[in-house]
């Protein structure tokens, strides 16, 4: 199969983007595994396809490097917003994207005709156990709850941004074995659809340091929905204000929990290269 693609990243969280309005891929799940392979493919955390939508400007489908489909991804949302604008698919600076997590609204912010940042209305966080989803009373919130892994108790907070997140606050993020504990929490029986896992060190009321184990992708440089979920969890636990900078391995995102109950994420999106997959 042959198709044109563009490689992008948001703070090191990288994606192969395909314009599905023009290119055809027969099996997205299998192709994601092939193109995301960092030795035998293009190399990426995910394959993302732009498609037509009856309810938004575009539809965005996201496939992790293991072939599974994700409901939503914050970092690639910024990349898609810049892609469709710079590739001439739209002249709008504020667009709507149809995702499996609902409608998402990114906006390109220009200062003196120079792109400054991309701000995304990520919608409202979902806090009930049934919305995560997580086993137990579906109407309860999961805030500072005990989760046992290998005989050790971890305090977790659950937040959904259309995809599930399990947030753990730690004193020293450098001491965390991300691949070990992250993988075990992702597949824990408490999460019927698995979960993304964020480890967070609170620096102060306006700054958080976060590392992530992403469901279906493993350790990544950044996770936009994870940064949003992290701020929500920090507020619920009384650790930060409703606006904070989240520092990830790949850089920083500004996250706001607005008075309208929507989460707003601001950060960059960068095209790395473009080519033809053979």
mmCIF file of C-alpha atoms in Angstrom:
data_model
loop_
_atom_site.group_PDB
_atom_site.id
_atom_site.type_symbol
_atom_site.label_atom_id
_atom_site.label_comp_id
_atom_site.label_asym_id
_atom_site.label_seq_id
_atom_site.Cartn_x
_atom_site.Cartn_y
_atom_site.Cartn_z
ATOM 1 C CA UNK A 1 0.000 0.000 0.000
ATOM 2 C CA UNK A 2 1.292 3.459 -0.900
ATOM 3 C CA UNK A 3 0.150 6.772 0.608
ATOM 4 C CA UNK A 4 1.437 10.246 1.398
ATOM 5 C CA UNK A 5 1.944 11.255 5.011
ATOM 6 C CA UNK A 6 3.271 14.007 7.243
ATOM 7 C CA UNK A 7 5.175 13.412 10.505
ATOM 8 C CA UNK A 8 4.333 15.765 13.412
ATOM 9 C CA UNK A 9 4.960 16.029 17.112
ATOM 10 C CA UNK A 10 3.528 17.860 20.093
ATOM 11 C CA UNK A 11 6.299 18.120 22.707
ATOM 12 C CA UNK A 12 7.884 14.916 21.415
ATOM 13 C CA UNK A 13 4.621 12.951 21.361
ATOM 14 C CA UNK A 14 4.852 12.062 17.655
ATOM 15 C CA UNK A 15 2.351 11.054 15.013
ATOM 16 C CA UNK A 16 2.074 10.034 11.392
ATOM 17 C CA UNK A 17 -0.780 12.082 9.929
ATOM 18 C CA UNK A 18 -2.598 10.961 6.784
ATOM 19 C CA UNK A 19 -5.102 13.046 4.860
ATOM 20 C CA UNK A 20 -7.888 10.499 4.513
ATOM 21 C CA UNK A 21 -9.794 12.908 2.282
ATOM 22 C CA UNK A 22 -7.280 12.027 -0.449
ATOM 23 C CA UNK A 23 -5.406 8.901 0.664
ATOM 24 C CA UNK A 24 -6.865 5.431 1.255
ATOM 25 C CA UNK A 25 -5.771 2.920 3.905
ATOM 26 C CA UNK A 26 -7.525 -0.451 3.989
ATOM 27 C CA UNK A 27 -6.902 -1.402 7.629
ATOM 28 C CA UNK A 28 -6.051 1.418 10.046
ATOM 29 C CA UNK A 29 -5.241 -0.900 12.966
ATOM 30 C CA UNK A 30 -2.730 -3.026 11.071
ATOM 31 C CA UNK A 31 -1.206 -0.014 9.318
ATOM 32 C CA UNK A 32 -0.685 1.769 12.651
ATOM 33 C CA UNK A 33 1.467 -1.116 13.887
ATOM 34 C CA UNK A 34 3.543 -1.047 10.703
ATOM 35 C CA UNK A 35 4.114 2.688 10.281
ATOM 36 C CA UNK A 36 4.682 3.373 13.998
ATOM 37 C CA UNK A 37 7.484 0.809 14.269
ATOM 38 C CA UNK A 38 10.641 2.807 14.972
ATOM 39 C CA UNK A 39 12.936 0.275 13.295
ATOM 40 C CA UNK A 40 10.967 -1.029 10.317
ATOM 41 C CA UNK A 41 8.474 1.801 9.781
ATOM 42 C CA UNK A 42 8.298 5.587 9.963
ATOM 43 C CA UNK A 43 8.300 5.577 13.763
ATOM 44 C CA UNK A 44 5.627 7.258 15.887
ATOM 45 C CA UNK A 45 3.403 6.989 18.942
ATOM 46 C CA UNK A 46 0.337 6.862 16.728
ATOM 47 C CA UNK A 47 -1.225 6.970 13.274
ATOM 48 C CA UNK A 48 -3.853 9.696 12.805
ATOM 49 C CA UNK A 49 -6.260 9.930 9.875
ATOM 50 C CA UNK A 50 -8.207 13.045 8.855
ATOM 51 C CA UNK A 51 -11.654 12.188 7.518
ATOM 52 C CA UNK A 52 -14.846 14.029 6.521
ATOM 53 C CA UNK A 53 -17.454 14.693 9.202
ATOM 54 C CA UNK A 54 -21.180 15.415 9.126
ATOM 55 C CA UNK A 55 -21.078 17.231 12.489
ATOM 56 C CA UNK A 56 -17.698 19.020 12.512
ATOM 57 C CA UNK A 57 -15.137 20.532 10.164
ATOM 58 C CA UNK A 58 -13.185 17.253 10.167
ATOM 59 C CA UNK A 59 -13.170 13.855 11.815
ATOM 60 C CA UNK A 60 -9.980 12.664 13.525
ATOM 61 C CA UNK A 61 -9.290 8.975 14.152
ATOM 62 C CA UNK A 62 -6.314 8.025 16.307
ATOM 63 C CA UNK A 63 -4.586 4.635 16.346
ATOM 64 C CA UNK A 64 -1.926 3.804 18.914
ATOM 65 C CA UNK A 65 1.342 2.099 18.029
ATOM 66 C CA UNK A 66 -0.118 -1.244 19.162
ATOM 67 C CA UNK A 67 -2.999 -0.886 16.691
ATOM 68 C CA UNK A 68 -5.679 -0.028 19.244
ATOM 69 C CA UNK A 69 -7.890 2.993 18.619
ATOM 70 C CA UNK A 70 -7.847 5.888 21.100
ATOM 71 C CA UNK A 71 -10.854 8.050 21.839
ATOM 72 C CA UNK A 72 -8.853 11.264 22.033
ATOM 73 C CA UNK A 73 -5.352 12.751 22.114
ATOM 74 C CA UNK A 74 -4.590 16.322 23.117
ATOM 75 C CA UNK A 75 -1.178 16.643 21.505
ATOM 76 C CA UNK A 76 -2.284 15.440 18.091
ATOM 77 C CA UNK A 77 -5.325 17.734 18.240
ATOM 78 C CA UNK A 78 -2.955 20.698 18.111
ATOM 79 C CA UNK A 79 -1.045 19.059 15.262
ATOM 80 C CA UNK A 80 -4.217 18.432 13.265
ATOM 81 C CA UNK A 81 -5.395 22.026 13.759
ATOM 82 C CA UNK A 82 -2.159 23.372 12.338
ATOM 83 C CA UNK A 83 -2.048 20.724 9.596
ATOM 84 C CA UNK A 84 -5.484 21.454 8.121
ATOM 85 C CA UNK A 85 -4.788 25.207 8.194
ATOM 86 C CA UNK A 86 -1.294 25.116 6.699
ATOM 87 C CA UNK A 87 -2.172 22.466 4.105
ATOM 88 C CA UNK A 88 -5.088 24.609 2.913
ATOM 89 C CA UNK A 89 -7.866 22.246 3.934
ATOM 90 C CA UNK A 90 -9.523 25.171 5.752
ATOM 91 C CA UNK A 91 -8.966 28.884 6.247
ATOM 92 C CA UNK A 92 -10.471 28.791 9.733
ATOM 93 C CA UNK A 93 -8.237 29.510 12.696
ATOM 94 C CA UNK A 94 -10.775 27.932 15.039
ATOM 95 C CA UNK A 95 -12.114 24.559 13.949
ATOM 96 C CA UNK A 96 -14.177 21.672 15.274
ATOM 97 C CA UNK A 97 -12.962 18.083 15.268
ATOM 98 C CA UNK A 98 -15.148 15.020 15.620
ATOM 99 C CA UNK A 99 -13.494 12.422 17.862
ATOM 100 C CA UNK A 100 -14.655 9.322 19.701
ATOM 101 C CA UNK A 101 -14.625 11.514 22.816
ATOM 102 C CA UNK A 102 -16.979 14.068 21.251
ATOM 103 C CA UNK A 103 -16.386 17.447 19.595
ATOM 104 C CA UNK A 104 -13.044 19.134 20.307
ATOM 105 C CA UNK A 105 -12.344 22.773 19.409
ATOM 106 C CA UNK A 106 -8.732 23.813 18.732
ATOM 107 C CA UNK A 107 -7.799 27.411 17.875
ATOM 108 C CA UNK A 108 -4.640 28.781 16.260
ATOM 109 C CA UNK A 109 -3.495 31.877 18.166
ATOM 110 C CA UNK A 110 -1.514 34.388 16.082
ATOM 111 C CA UNK A 111 0.407 37.435 17.342
ATOM 112 C CA UNK A 112 1.477 39.866 14.597
ATOM 113 C CA UNK A 113 0.680 37.182 11.982
ATOM 114 C CA UNK A 114 3.043 34.699 13.667
ATOM 115 C CA UNK A 115 1.631 31.531 15.229
ATOM 116 C CA UNK A 116 2.082 31.870 18.973
ATOM 117 C CA UNK A 117 0.328 28.799 20.359
ATOM 118 C CA UNK A 118 -2.556 26.431 19.761
ATOM 119 C CA UNK A 119 -5.297 26.540 22.390
ATOM 120 C CA UNK A 120 -7.726 23.642 22.585
ATOM 121 C CA UNK A 121 -11.085 23.558 24.301
ATOM 122 C CA UNK A 122 -10.904 19.993 25.573
ATOM 123 C CA UNK A 123 -14.435 19.973 26.956
ATOM 124 C CA UNK A 124 -15.480 19.014 30.460
ATOM 125 C CA UNK A 125 -13.673 16.450 32.596
ATOM 126 C CA UNK A 126 -15.663 13.341 33.523
ATOM 127 C CA UNK A 127 -15.196 12.412 37.140
ATOM 128 C CA UNK A 128 -17.610 9.590 37.957
ATOM 129 C CA UNK A 129 -16.291 6.071 38.221
ATOM 130 C CA UNK A 130 -18.668 4.875 35.522
ATOM 131 C CA UNK A 131 -17.363 7.526 33.129
ATOM 132 C CA UNK A 132 -13.682 6.589 33.508
ATOM 133 C CA UNK A 133 -14.581 3.658 33.426
ATOM 134 C CA UNK A 134 -13.509 1.979 36.669
ATOM 135 C CA UNK A 135 -15.134 -0.856 38.581
ATOM 136 C CA UNK A 136 -17.300 0.002 41.582
ATOM 137 C CA UNK A 137 -20.167 2.415 42.239
ATOM 138 C CA UNK A 138 -20.518 4.167 38.887
ATOM 139 C CA UNK A 139 -21.748 7.442 40.448
ATOM 140 C CA UNK A 140 -18.786 7.892 42.806
ATOM 141 C CA UNK A 141 -15.680 9.955 42.145
ATOM 142 C CA UNK A 142 -12.237 8.390 42.529
ATOM 143 C CA UNK A 143 -10.172 10.892 44.521
ATOM 144 C CA UNK A 144 -7.129 9.847 46.577
ATOM 145 C CA UNK A 145 -8.280 6.219 46.576
ATOM 146 C CA UNK A 146 -6.070 3.223 47.362
ATOM 147 C CA UNK A 147 -5.033 0.908 44.503
ATOM 148 C CA UNK A 148 -2.861 -2.077 45.421
ATOM 149 C CA UNK A 149 -0.084 -3.191 43.075
ATOM 150 C CA UNK A 150 2.161 -6.108 44.055
ATOM 151 C CA UNK A 151 1.298 -5.651 47.709
ATOM 152 C CA UNK A 152 2.031 -1.907 47.694
ATOM 153 C CA UNK A 153 -0.729 0.657 48.182
ATOM 154 C CA UNK A 154 -0.810 3.610 45.761
ATOM 155 C CA UNK A 155 -3.075 6.647 46.121
ATOM 156 C CA UNK A 156 -4.844 7.333 42.836
ATOM 157 C CA UNK A 157 -7.288 9.848 41.367
ATOM 158 C CA UNK A 158 -9.331 8.997 38.276
ATOM 159 C CA UNK A 159 -10.256 11.498 35.556
ATOM 160 C CA UNK A 160 -11.604 10.990 32.048
ATOM 161 C CA UNK A 161 -10.982 13.486 29.258
ATOM 162 C CA UNK A 162 -12.942 11.237 26.920
ATOM 163 C CA UNK A 163 -10.196 8.671 27.560
ATOM 164 C CA UNK A 164 -9.275 7.207 30.969
ATOM 165 C CA UNK A 165 -6.526 8.536 33.236
ATOM 166 C CA UNK A 166 -5.171 7.338 36.554
ATOM 167 C CA UNK A 167 -3.119 10.009 38.347
ATOM 168 C CA UNK A 168 -0.633 9.326 41.138
ATOM 169 C CA UNK A 169 1.060 12.123 43.105
ATOM 170 C CA UNK A 170 4.635 11.322 44.140
ATOM 171 C CA UNK A 171 7.319 13.095 46.158
ATOM 172 C CA UNK A 172 10.138 12.391 43.684
ATOM 173 C CA UNK A 173 9.255 11.632 40.094
ATOM 174 C CA UNK A 174 12.828 10.584 39.266
ATOM 175 C CA UNK A 175 12.462 7.560 41.528
ATOM 176 C CA UNK A 176 9.539 6.057 39.601
ATOM 177 C CA UNK A 177 10.034 2.956 37.432
ATOM 178 C CA UNK A 178 7.596 4.169 34.812
ATOM 179 C CA UNK A 179 7.659 1.098 32.584
ATOM 180 C CA UNK A 180 7.090 -1.327 35.457
ATOM 181 C CA UNK A 181 4.381 0.318 37.543
ATOM 182 C CA UNK A 182 2.774 2.119 34.594
ATOM 183 C CA UNK A 183 2.225 -1.105 32.666
ATOM 184 C CA UNK A 184 0.757 -2.842 35.725
ATOM 185 C CA UNK A 185 -1.715 -0.035 36.406
ATOM 186 C CA UNK A 186 -2.708 0.240 32.719
ATOM 187 C CA UNK A 187 -3.889 -3.371 32.709
ATOM 188 C CA UNK A 188 -5.181 -3.532 36.309
ATOM 189 C CA UNK A 189 -8.531 -5.271 36.699
ATOM 190 C CA UNK A 190 -10.001 -2.067 38.158
ATOM 191 C CA UNK A 191 -9.919 -0.527 34.655
ATOM 192 C CA UNK A 192 -12.070 -2.548 32.220
ATOM 193 C CA UNK A 193 -10.882 -0.516 29.213
ATOM 194 C CA UNK A 194 -7.329 -0.141 30.563
ATOM 195 C CA UNK A 195 -6.044 3.337 31.465
ATOM 196 C CA UNK A 196 -3.385 5.946 30.861
ATOM 197 C CA UNK A 197 -1.171 6.473 33.905
ATOM 198 C CA UNK A 198 0.306 9.804 35.055
ATOM 199 C CA UNK A 199 2.925 10.227 37.792
ATOM 200 C CA UNK A 200 2.984 13.792 39.094
ATOM 201 C CA UNK A 201 5.272 15.794 41.353
ATOM 202 C CA UNK A 202 3.826 19.080 42.624
ATOM 203 C CA UNK A 203 6.439 21.838 42.343
ATOM 204 C CA UNK A 204 4.171 24.635 43.588
ATOM 205 C CA UNK A 205 0.592 25.890 43.197
ATOM 206 C CA UNK A 206 1.183 26.820 39.546
ATOM 207 C CA UNK A 207 3.653 24.159 38.379
ATOM 208 C CA UNK A 208 3.479 20.382 38.037
ATOM 209 C CA UNK A 209 6.028 17.868 36.756
ATOM 210 C CA UNK A 210 4.419 14.895 35.007
ATOM 211 C CA UNK A 211 5.559 11.671 33.354
ATOM 212 C CA UNK A 212 3.214 9.351 31.520
ATOM 213 C CA UNK A 213 2.653 5.737 30.594
ATOM 214 C CA UNK A 214 0.145 5.841 27.746
ATOM 215 C CA UNK A 215 -2.388 3.109 27.162
ATOM 216 C CA UNK A 216 -1.446 1.324 23.948
ATOM 217 C CA UNK A 217 1.826 3.210 23.474
ATOM 218 C CA UNK A 218 3.913 2.925 26.666
ATOM 219 C CA UNK A 219 6.252 5.698 27.811
ATOM 220 C CA UNK A 220 5.839 8.837 25.693
ATOM 221 C CA UNK A 221 7.399 12.297 25.818
ATOM 222 C CA UNK A 222 4.077 14.013 26.467
ATOM 223 C CA UNK A 223 0.331 13.444 26.763
ATOM 224 C CA UNK A 224 -2.068 16.343 26.305
ATOM 225 C CA UNK A 225 -5.159 14.689 27.742
ATOM 226 C CA UNK A 226 -2.960 13.421 30.563
ATOM 227 C CA UNK A 227 -1.801 16.949 31.357
ATOM 228 C CA UNK A 228 -5.438 18.083 31.439
ATOM 229 C CA UNK A 229 -6.436 15.187 33.698
ATOM 230 C CA UNK A 230 -3.448 15.933 35.924
ATOM 231 C CA UNK A 231 -4.549 19.508 36.562
ATOM 232 C CA UNK A 232 -8.072 18.344 37.383
ATOM 233 C CA UNK A 233 -6.707 15.751 39.805
ATOM 234 C CA UNK A 234 -4.413 18.334 41.406
ATOM 235 C CA UNK A 235 -7.319 20.712 41.969
ATOM 236 C CA UNK A 236 -9.530 17.937 43.357
ATOM 237 C CA UNK A 237 -6.766 17.063 45.821
ATOM 238 C CA UNK A 238 -6.162 20.707 46.802
ATOM 239 C CA UNK A 239 -2.638 20.779 45.402
ATOM 240 C CA UNK A 240 -2.797 23.555 42.770
ATOM 241 C CA UNK A 241 -4.799 26.477 41.464
ATOM 242 C CA UNK A 242 -7.146 26.013 38.482
ATOM 243 C CA UNK A 243 -4.421 27.144 36.071
ATOM 244 C CA UNK A 244 -0.969 25.623 36.032
ATOM 245 C CA UNK A 245 1.977 24.797 33.802
ATOM 246 C CA UNK A 246 2.509 21.074 33.376
ATOM 247 C CA UNK A 247 6.108 20.140 32.593
ATOM 248 C CA UNK A 248 6.437 16.921 30.603
ATOM 249 C CA UNK A 249 9.508 15.107 29.283
ATOM 250 C CA UNK A 250 9.056 16.912 25.954
ATOM 251 C CA UNK A 251 8.238 20.422 27.212
ATOM 252 C CA UNK A 252 5.471 22.450 28.822
ATOM 253 C CA UNK A 253 1.723 22.819 28.419
ATOM 254 C CA UNK A 254 -0.454 25.506 29.977
ATOM 255 C CA UNK A 255 -3.645 23.965 31.351
ATOM 256 C CA UNK A 256 -6.686 25.913 32.603
ATOM 257 C CA UNK A 257 -9.878 24.659 34.264
ATOM 258 C CA UNK A 258 -12.284 27.430 33.318
ATOM 259 C CA UNK A 259 -15.319 28.760 35.158
ATOM 260 C CA UNK A 260 -17.398 27.086 32.411
ATOM 261 C CA UNK A 261 -16.031 23.722 33.645
ATOM 262 C CA UNK A 262 -14.126 23.261 30.377
ATOM 263 C CA UNK A 263 -10.440 22.383 30.280
ATOM 264 C CA UNK A 264 -8.225 24.496 28.007
ATOM 265 C CA UNK A 265 -4.808 23.322 26.850
ATOM 266 C CA UNK A 266 -2.234 25.559 25.134
ATOM 267 C CA UNK A 267 0.977 24.387 23.491
ATOM 268 C CA UNK A 268 2.947 23.881 20.272
ATOM 269 C CA UNK A 269 2.672 21.571 17.252
ATOM 270 C CA UNK A 270 5.567 20.969 14.872
ATOM 271 C CA UNK A 271 5.854 19.286 11.468
ATOM 272 C CA UNK A 272 9.022 17.206 11.208
ATOM 273 C CA UNK A 273 8.929 15.892 7.650
ATOM 274 C CA UNK A 274 6.601 14.616 4.929
ATOM 275 C CA UNK A 275 6.919 11.748 2.494
ATOM 276 C CA UNK A 276 5.385 8.721 0.809
ATOM 277 C CA UNK A 277 4.987 5.405 2.600
ATOM 278 C CA UNK A 278 5.744 2.482 0.282
#
